[in-house]
mmCIF file of C-alpha atoms in Angstrom:
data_model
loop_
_atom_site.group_PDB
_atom_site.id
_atom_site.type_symbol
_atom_site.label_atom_id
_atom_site.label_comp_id
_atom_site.label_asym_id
_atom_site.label_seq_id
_atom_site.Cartn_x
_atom_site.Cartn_y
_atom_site.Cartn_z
ATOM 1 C CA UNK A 1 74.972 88.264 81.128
ATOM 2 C CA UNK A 2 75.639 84.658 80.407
ATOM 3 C CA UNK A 3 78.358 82.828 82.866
ATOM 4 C CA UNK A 4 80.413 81.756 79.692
ATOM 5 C CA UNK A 5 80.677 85.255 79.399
ATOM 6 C CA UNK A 6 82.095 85.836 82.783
ATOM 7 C CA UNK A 7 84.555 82.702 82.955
ATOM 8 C CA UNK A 8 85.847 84.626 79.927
ATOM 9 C CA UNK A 9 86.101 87.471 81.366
ATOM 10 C CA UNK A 10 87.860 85.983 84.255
ATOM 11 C CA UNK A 11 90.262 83.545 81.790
ATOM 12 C CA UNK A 12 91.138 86.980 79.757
ATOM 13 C CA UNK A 13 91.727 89.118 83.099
ATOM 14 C CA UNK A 14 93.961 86.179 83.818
ATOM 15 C CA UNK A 15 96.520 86.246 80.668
ATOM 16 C CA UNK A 16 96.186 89.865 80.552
ATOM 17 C CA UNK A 17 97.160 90.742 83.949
ATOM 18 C CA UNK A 18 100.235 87.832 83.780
ATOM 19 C CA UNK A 19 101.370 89.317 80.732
ATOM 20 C CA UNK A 20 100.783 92.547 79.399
ATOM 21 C CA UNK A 21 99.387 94.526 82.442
ATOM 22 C CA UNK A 22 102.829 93.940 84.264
ATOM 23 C CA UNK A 23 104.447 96.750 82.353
ATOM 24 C CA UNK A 24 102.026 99.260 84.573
ATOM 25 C CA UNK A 25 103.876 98.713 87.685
ATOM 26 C CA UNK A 26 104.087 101.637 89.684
ATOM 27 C CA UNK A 27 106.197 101.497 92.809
ATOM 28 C CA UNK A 28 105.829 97.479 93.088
ATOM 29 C CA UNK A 29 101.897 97.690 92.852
ATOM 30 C CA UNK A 30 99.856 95.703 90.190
ATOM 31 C CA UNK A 31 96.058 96.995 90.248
ATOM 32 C CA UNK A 32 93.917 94.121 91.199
ATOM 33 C CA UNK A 33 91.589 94.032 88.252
ATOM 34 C CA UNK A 34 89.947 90.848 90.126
ATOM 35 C CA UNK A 35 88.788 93.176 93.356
ATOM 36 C CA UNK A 36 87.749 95.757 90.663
ATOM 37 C CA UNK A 37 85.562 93.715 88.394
ATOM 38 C CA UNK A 38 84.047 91.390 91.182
ATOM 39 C CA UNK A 39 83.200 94.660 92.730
ATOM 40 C CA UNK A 40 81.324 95.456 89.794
ATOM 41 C CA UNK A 41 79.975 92.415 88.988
ATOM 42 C CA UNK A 42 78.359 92.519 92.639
ATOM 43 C CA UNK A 43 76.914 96.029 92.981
ATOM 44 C CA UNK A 44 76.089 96.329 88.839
ATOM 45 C CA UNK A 45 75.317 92.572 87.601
ATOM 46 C CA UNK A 46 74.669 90.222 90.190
ATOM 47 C CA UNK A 47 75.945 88.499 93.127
ATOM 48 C CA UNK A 48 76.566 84.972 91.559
ATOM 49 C CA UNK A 49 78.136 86.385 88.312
ATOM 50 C CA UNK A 50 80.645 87.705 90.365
ATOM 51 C CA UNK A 51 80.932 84.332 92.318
ATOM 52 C CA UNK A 52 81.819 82.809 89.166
ATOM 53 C CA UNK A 53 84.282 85.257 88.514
ATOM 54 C CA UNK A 54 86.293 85.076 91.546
ATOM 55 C CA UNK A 55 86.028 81.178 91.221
ATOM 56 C CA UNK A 56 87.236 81.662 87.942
ATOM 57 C CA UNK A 57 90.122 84.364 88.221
ATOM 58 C CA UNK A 58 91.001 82.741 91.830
ATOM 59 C CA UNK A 59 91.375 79.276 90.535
ATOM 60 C CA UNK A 60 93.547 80.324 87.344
ATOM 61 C CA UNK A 61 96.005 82.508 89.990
ATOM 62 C CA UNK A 62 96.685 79.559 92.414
ATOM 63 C CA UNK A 63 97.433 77.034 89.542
ATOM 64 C CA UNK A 64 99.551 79.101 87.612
ATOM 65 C CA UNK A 65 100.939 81.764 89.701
ATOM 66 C CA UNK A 66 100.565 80.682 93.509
ATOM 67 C CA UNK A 67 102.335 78.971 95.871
ATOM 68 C CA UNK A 68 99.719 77.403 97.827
ATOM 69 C CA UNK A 69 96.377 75.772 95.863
ATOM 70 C CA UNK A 70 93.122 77.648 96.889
ATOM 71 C CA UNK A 71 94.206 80.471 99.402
ATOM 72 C CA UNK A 72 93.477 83.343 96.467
ATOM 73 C CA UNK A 73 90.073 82.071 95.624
ATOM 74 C CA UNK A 74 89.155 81.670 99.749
ATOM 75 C CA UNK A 75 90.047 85.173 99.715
ATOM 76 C CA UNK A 76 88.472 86.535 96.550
ATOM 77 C CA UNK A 77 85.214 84.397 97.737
ATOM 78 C CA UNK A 78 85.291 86.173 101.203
ATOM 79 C CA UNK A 79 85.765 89.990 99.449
ATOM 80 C CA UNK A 80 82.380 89.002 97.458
ATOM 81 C CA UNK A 81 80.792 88.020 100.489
ATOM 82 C CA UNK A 82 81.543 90.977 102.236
ATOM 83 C CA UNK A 83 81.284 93.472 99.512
ATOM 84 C CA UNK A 84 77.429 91.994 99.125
ATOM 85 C CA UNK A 85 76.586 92.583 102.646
ATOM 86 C CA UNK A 86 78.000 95.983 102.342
ATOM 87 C CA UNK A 87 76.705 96.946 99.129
ATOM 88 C CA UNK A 88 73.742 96.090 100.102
ATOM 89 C CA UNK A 89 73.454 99.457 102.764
ATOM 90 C CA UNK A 90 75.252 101.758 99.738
ATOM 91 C CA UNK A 91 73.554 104.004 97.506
ATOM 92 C CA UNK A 92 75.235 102.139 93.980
ATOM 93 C CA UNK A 93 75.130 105.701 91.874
ATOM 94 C CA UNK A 94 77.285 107.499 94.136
ATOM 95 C CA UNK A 95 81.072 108.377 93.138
ATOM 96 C CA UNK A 96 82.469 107.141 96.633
ATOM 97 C CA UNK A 97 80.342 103.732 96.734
ATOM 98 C CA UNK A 98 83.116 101.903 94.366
ATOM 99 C CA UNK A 99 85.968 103.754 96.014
ATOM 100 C CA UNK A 100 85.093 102.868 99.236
ATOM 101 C CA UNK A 101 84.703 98.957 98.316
ATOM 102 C CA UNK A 102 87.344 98.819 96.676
ATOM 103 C CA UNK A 103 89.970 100.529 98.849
ATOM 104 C CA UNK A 104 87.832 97.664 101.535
ATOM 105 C CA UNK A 105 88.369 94.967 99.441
ATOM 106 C CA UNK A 106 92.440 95.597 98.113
ATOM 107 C CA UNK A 107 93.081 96.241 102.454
ATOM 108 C CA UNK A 108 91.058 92.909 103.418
ATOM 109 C CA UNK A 109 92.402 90.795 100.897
ATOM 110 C CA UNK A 110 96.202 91.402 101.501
ATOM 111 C CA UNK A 111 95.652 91.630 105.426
ATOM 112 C CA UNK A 112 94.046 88.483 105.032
ATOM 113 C CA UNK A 113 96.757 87.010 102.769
ATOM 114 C CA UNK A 114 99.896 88.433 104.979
ATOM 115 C CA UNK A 115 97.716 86.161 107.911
ATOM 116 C CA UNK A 116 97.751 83.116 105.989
ATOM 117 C CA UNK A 117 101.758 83.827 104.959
ATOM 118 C CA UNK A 118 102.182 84.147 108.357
ATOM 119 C CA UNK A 119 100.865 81.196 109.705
ATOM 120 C CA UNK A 120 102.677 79.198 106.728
ATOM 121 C CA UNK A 121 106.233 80.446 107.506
ATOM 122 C CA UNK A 122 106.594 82.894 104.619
ATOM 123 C CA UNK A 123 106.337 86.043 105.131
ATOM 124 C CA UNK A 124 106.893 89.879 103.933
ATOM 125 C CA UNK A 125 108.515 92.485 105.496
ATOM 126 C CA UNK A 126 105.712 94.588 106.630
ATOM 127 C CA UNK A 127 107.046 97.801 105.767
ATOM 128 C CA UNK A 128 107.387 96.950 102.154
ATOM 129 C CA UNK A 129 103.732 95.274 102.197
ATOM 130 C CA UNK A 130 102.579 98.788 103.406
ATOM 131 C CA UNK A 131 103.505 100.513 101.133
ATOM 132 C CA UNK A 132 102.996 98.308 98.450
ATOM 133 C CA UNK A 133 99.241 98.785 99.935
ATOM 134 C CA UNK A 134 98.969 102.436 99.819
ATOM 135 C CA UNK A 135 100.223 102.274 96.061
ATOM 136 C CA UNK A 136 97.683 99.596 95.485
ATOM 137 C CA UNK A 137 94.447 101.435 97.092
ATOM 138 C CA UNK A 138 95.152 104.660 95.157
ATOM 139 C CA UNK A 139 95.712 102.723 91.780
ATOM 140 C CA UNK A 140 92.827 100.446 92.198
ATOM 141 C CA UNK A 141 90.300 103.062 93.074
ATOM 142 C CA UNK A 142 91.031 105.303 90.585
ATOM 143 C CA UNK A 143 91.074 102.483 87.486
ATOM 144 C CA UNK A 144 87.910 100.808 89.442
ATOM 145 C CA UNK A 145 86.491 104.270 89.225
ATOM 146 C CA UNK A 146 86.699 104.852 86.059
ATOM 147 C CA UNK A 147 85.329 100.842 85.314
ATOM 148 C CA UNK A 148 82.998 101.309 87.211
ATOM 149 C CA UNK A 149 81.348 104.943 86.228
ATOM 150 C CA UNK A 150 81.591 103.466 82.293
ATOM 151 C CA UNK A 151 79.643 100.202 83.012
ATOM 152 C CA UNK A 152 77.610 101.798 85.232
ATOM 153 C CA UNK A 153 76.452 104.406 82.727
ATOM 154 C CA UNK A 154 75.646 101.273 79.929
ATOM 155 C CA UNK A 155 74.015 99.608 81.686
ATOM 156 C CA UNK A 156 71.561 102.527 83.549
ATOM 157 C CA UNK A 157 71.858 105.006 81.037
ATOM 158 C CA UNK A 158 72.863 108.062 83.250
ATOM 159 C CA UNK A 159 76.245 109.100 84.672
ATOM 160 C CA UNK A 160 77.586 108.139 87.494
ATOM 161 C CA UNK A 161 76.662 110.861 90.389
ATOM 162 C CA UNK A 162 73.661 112.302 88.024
ATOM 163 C CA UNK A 163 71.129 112.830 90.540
ATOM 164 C CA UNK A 164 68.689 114.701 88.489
ATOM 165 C CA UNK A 165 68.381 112.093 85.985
#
């Protein structure tokens, strides 16, 4: 896959997710399409496509929708990191392999964001932000399930959990 094709990616995530995708908001929670796809990008494409993507979908959330210029893409760049090293230990055709990153990744990146609010004098009530979490995990994991298991059966031919094949 061609970067182009992944800053696109990234730039459509982008007007997608500020537009149309905030109908789907169940109790507060937005799924994070950006931990989902980077998650894929790392454990089914490759570790720099998914660098450009976080660049990408990081950059275009802190100029348009952020308060402060470059904390979402510090994040985004530390999940990638992370999710690498781990991914790197996890069988990639299991069914709990993207669950398990991606419940990681959606609890690291607003624990690490609630820090940073913290330290700049705005913060959230932490009883809404836990919630809002718990919403979050569920709905990520099961759409990033489901993104995952389709892309993953493209691009190796099997299903997802198809030991036999």
């Amino acid at each position: 896959m061609k970067y182009r094709y992944v800053i696109l990616i990234g730039l459509a995530n982008f007007i997608l997710m500020s537009t149309i995708f905030q109908i789907f908001r169940i109790n507060d929670a937005l799924p994070n399409f950006c931990i989902i796809l980077s998650i894929v990008f790392v454990a089914l494409v490759s570790d720099k496509h998914a660098y450009v993507y976080v660049v990408t979908y990081g950059a275009l959330q802190d100029i348009f929708l952020g308060k402060i210029l470059g904390i979402n893409i510090l994040i985004y760049i530390l999940i990638v990191f992370l999710i690498i090293r781990l991914e790197r230990v996890m069988f990639k055709g299991n069914f709990l392999t993207p669950v398990f990153l991606i419940a990681f990744g959606t609890i690291f990146y607003h624990m690490v964001f609630y820090i940073m609010m913290f330290f700049l004098q705005s913060t959230i009530p932490l009883s809404l932000l836990i919630v809002k979490i718990a919403t979050e995990i569920v709905y990520n994991s099961i759409l990033g399930l489901i993104f995952y298991a389709v892309i993953f059966k493209k691009l190796n031919g099997y299903k997802l959990g198809d030991f036999n094949a």
